[in-house]
Amino acid sequence: MSSDKERPDLTGTTSRAAFGGYGHEVTDQERAEWRDVMNARVQTAFRRGQEAMQTGRLQDGLFWLERAERMARQSPNVTWALALAYLQVGRVAECLIRMEQLYHVFGLREAAFLSVVCLVRQNRTEEAAPRMGQTLSRFHILPELRDLATQLSIQSGLAGWCTASNGGWVDVHASGICRVLLDGVAVGRGVSGRHTLPDGWQKGRRLEVRSGRKHVLGSPVDIQALTRCESLVQATANGLDGWIWYPAEPDHVPSLRLWDGDILQVPALATTVDSDVPLSRPRVFAIPRNALPAGDNGLLTVEDEQGRPLSGAPVDPMIGQLLEGNNDLPARLSPTPVVPWNHRPAYGRVSPGCAIVIPVYRDKAGTLSCLQSVLKTVPADVDVIVVDDATPEPALAAALDDLALKGKITLLRHACNLGFPTSANDGMRAGSGRDIILLNSDTIVFPGWVERLRARLTTTDVGTLTPFSNDASILSYPAVDQTNDVPAKAEARELDRLCARQFSMDAAQIDLPTGNGFCMAITAECLAETGFFREDLFGQGYGEENDFCLRASALGFRHLPAPDVYVAHVGSVSFGSSRKALMARNLDILNALHPGYDALVAAFLKSDPLLKLRRTLDVDRLAQRRGNRPSILLIQHDAGGGVWRAVHHRAVDFERRGLLPLGLRPTEQGCLLECLSDETETFPNLKFKLPEELPFLVDVLSRLGVQKVEWHHLVGHAPCIRTLHHALNVPYDIFIHDHIWFCPRISLLNGDGRYCGEPDVAGCEACVARWGGYLGESITVPELIERSDREFRDAGQLLVPSGDTAQRMSRHFPGMDFRVTPLEDDVALLANLPEKTMIVPGRPLRICIVGGLSQWKGYDVVLAMAHHVARMPVQIELILVGHTPDDEALIAAGVRVTGEYREDEAVSLVQKQYADIGFIPSIAPETWCYALGLLWKSGLPVVCFDIGAQSERVKRSGRGGVMPLGMPVELMLAFILRCWREGS
């Protein structure tokens, strides 16, 4: 079994811990080195896959591209290449899955069109035709699909199809006369061909091509989708530079309209722009400093062909001098270093009133959902001011008009898109003299949120308040250092109730380095003294609220959390793929304006004063999940593998029996408490520093009703975990997964990779003295055995997975009662095996190995087999469904190595190899061996060495075969061949 965690490499000869955990810090350099290794593996697999596909070796190409995808599941470029490969070999369903995924995540034009191709290949014409129509309405057609568009239009009973271009024309392919209408007004009429659109067409909403009363396929064209551009402009010491492209028509060469009316063509494709969008084709431009207006002339506009400002525009060219550290700057750009500012006095204040300001751009469904939640919860004396920043969605604009007409909102509307900072400022000006709650349009709020926020704005030192949310930077919950899922509405409502119940009004007097503009309450005094957001610096947004808060801090205002309020936040709907670049640009500006800002935030994150609040929520959520059930605590290591799988299977069983299963894993400084009954619900704040937080851990576990502890693996844990059951005053059981109880090397192998034969204590001591151990603690062999004996005697039950394990443990610990508790149902697994194996004449014998191979799992055996197979006259293929510490050496020897896999895809992956027989190469006695069960489940008989539980189970199965440990490679291969033939 493989998982997302790297297995321990037990091949060394020095004493060290075999697993990460307490006291074993992984440095940033080590993480970077590991990322480099994995990236190199991905690149190699990707390159080999591409080369194989190009040279016609299609199956090899698929193998390597699938390996690359498994190692880089988040890489859209790998996904795209694999999808094309699937299409090429006729695996259309697998191609369609990936194309739809790429379209859903990235809005990828090519994926949209190739999804249509996949549907046609599957003879799903009734779905393909409308999908083609929807795709043509948003994207310019791929040239090679023109005939397909004609075919689908005919099959749909339509006169033809159309495709529009940012060049200002629409191509019509239809029989008979067609009419072209722009927002309902006729702008063209004629037969098939190219129809030029009138000036200003880009400002329209809807372009129709009709034959009689019917639309052609692809009509009506969504002009806003077609003309959407991704872009960035930024000031540098050398002038202005940036990039632009049209995702709906990447081959269109854009032009820019500059501040003086000049037109700049942008034909050059970028080579260094960092984009997350596969197949992106940004085009770069640079405007030298000597081409800019001389002196300090303020903001410069840079617009696309539709007259829309590029992301980051209008731009102040003097920012380039700021970023270069030039001291000769205008006052507006004078840097203000971050220092420990004094707070102003905390006198009582009376609110002058309150208004909620919501800037709006697109996403009708999300925006109206937000407004509905606000209007349901807003007090009667609080105005709701909505600023429509020239939304490109007519339906959204109409819905806002309706709300304004009914008197539910005050609506402000921009004639053109001006960006979030300007929209927020216009809304705050409309609410001038009152406290302001600035709210993103992609949020959901719950009853009482306004009252709770306003109740904290009662003293003169408060400048801003920010509530908890799933996406709120330093105020994110549950995790701060990783992305949280957007909670369902009911879940978010419950979190808000929990926050309101847990945190009193005097809680959380914690100074934040900055508020967060997704939902930020600002006192009228703070806004009046600090001024509005800087529209001249931050373009369409990001960083403007941080700059505002730093300016307010310099005036003595404090920025505080409002932990009794939780607001759900979808996050960054309006930025598109330009967001990443704009964020990086604006962060550079922010740090140049406020030197020390990054250090301020880093210091806050390191001290993490909000941890106590997040912990409170974690414990309460876990207590709610528990209800009135008793709990059981399962202690495991942090290396995944079979122990991880066994723990989770045990957890399912305990849950079925009415207990709440909790897990405890080691961390560098202590341990992490987890809920094992639902991996989708995380509690990342329940990390405990040990031993100093041991009393707190005990309190939490006691509150959660832990009635028993079950040890699965203590390696990597702090020493105090061995006596945790005493502190809890509960019994404990031990589930034995390996031989760590008497072997400091764990695997029963010496440094030469040979089974040690389990000698007496003196022999063990000699082995460890020569080859080292892996316990990560200073303990002699006699001390280890004495401690294990004592812990065994104190335990309630001693559970082992197999009879072989029970026998071995009994030899070292006589008189103990080791209860055999199998981890799988072998009878059910064996039911997957066919009565006879099938020999395919002329095809090589395919031997499949499964799992993460360390030395004791048989890495050296497989490598030796591969070298020997290369010299054999009989054709044999070795396939490893899994990974090793050195995949490259196996691959060079001819082994096909798939890379890591998820448990839910394991059986399918093994079956896709079309293997004839499975092989377990472990040279040490396994206590169970999930790899054996996986091979049986995949329908393969299995051969293994005559050692451990793997041998016990194969012998009992009556299928496959067992061979002596240490058998020469040539005899091993001959034995496997014989087993295969005898099973046929």
Coordinates of N, CA and C in Angstrom, one line a residue, residues 3 98 110 196 209 229 256 266 443 454 457 465 504 571 621 629 670 697 734 742 755 847 877 888 977 982:
S3 N 1.0 5.6 0.1 CA 0.2 6.8 0.5 C 0.9 8.0 0.1
R98 N -10.8 14.5 -17.9 CA -9.7 15.5 -17.7 C -10.0 16.8 -18.5
E110 N -9.4 25.3 -25.3 CA -9.0 24.0 -25.9 C -9.8 22.8 -25.3
T196 N -18.2 42.2 -40.9 CA -17.5 43.1 -40.1 C -18.5 43.8 -39.1
V209 N -26.7 35.7 -34.5 CA -26.7 35.3 -35.9 C -27.9 34.4 -36.2
C229 N -10.0 39.8 -21.2 CA -8.5 39.6 -21.3 C -7.9 39.5 -20.0
L256 N -2.9 47.9 -27.4 CA -3.1 48.7 -26.2 C -3.4 50.2 -26.6
V266 N 0.9 44.4 -29.6 CA 1.6 43.6 -28.6 C 1.7 42.2 -29.3
T443 N -19.3 36.7 0.1 CA -19.4 36.3 1.5 C -20.9 35.9 1.8
R454 N -20.6 45.7 15.9 CA -20.8 47.1 16.4 C -20.5 47.1 17.9
L457 N -17.1 48.1 18.8 CA -16.6 49.4 18.3 C -16.9 50.5 19.4
L465 N -12.1 46.0 12.9 CA -12.4 44.7 13.4 C -12.5 43.8 12.2
S504 N -16.7 35.9 24.5 CA -17.4 37.0 25.1 C -16.8 38.3 24.5
G571 N -14.1 33.7 -2.0 CA -12.7 34.2 -2.2 C -12.3 34.4 -3.6
R621 N -15.8 21.9 18.5 CA -16.4 21.2 17.3 C -16.2 19.7 17.5
R629 N -21.1 10.0 23.1 CA -20.4 8.7 22.9 C -19.0 8.7 23.7
G670 N 5.8 17.8 19.4 CA 4.9 17.2 20.2 C 4.0 16.2 19.5
L697 N -3.3 18.7 26.9 CA -3.7 17.5 26.1 C -4.5 16.6 26.9
I734 N -2.4 -2.8 23.0 CA -1.3 -2.7 22.1 C -1.6 -3.5 20.8
F742 N 11.5 -5.6 20.1 CA 12.8 -6.2 20.5 C 13.9 -6.0 19.6
Y755 N 18.2 -11.2 6.5 CA 17.4 -11.5 7.7 C 18.4 -12.0 8.8
I847 N 5.2 -9.6 -14.3 CA 5.2 -9.8 -12.9 C 5.0 -8.4 -12.2
E877 N 8.6 -9.1 -18.0 CA 8.5 -7.7 -17.7 C 8.2 -7.5 -16.2
E888 N 14.9 5.8 -10.1 CA 15.6 6.0 -11.3 C 16.5 4.7 -11.6
L977 N 8.0 -18.5 -13.0 CA 7.5 -19.0 -14.3 C 6.8 -20.3 -14.1
E982 N 1.8 -23.5 -13.9 CA 1.0 -24.5 -13.2 C -0.4 -24.0 -12.8

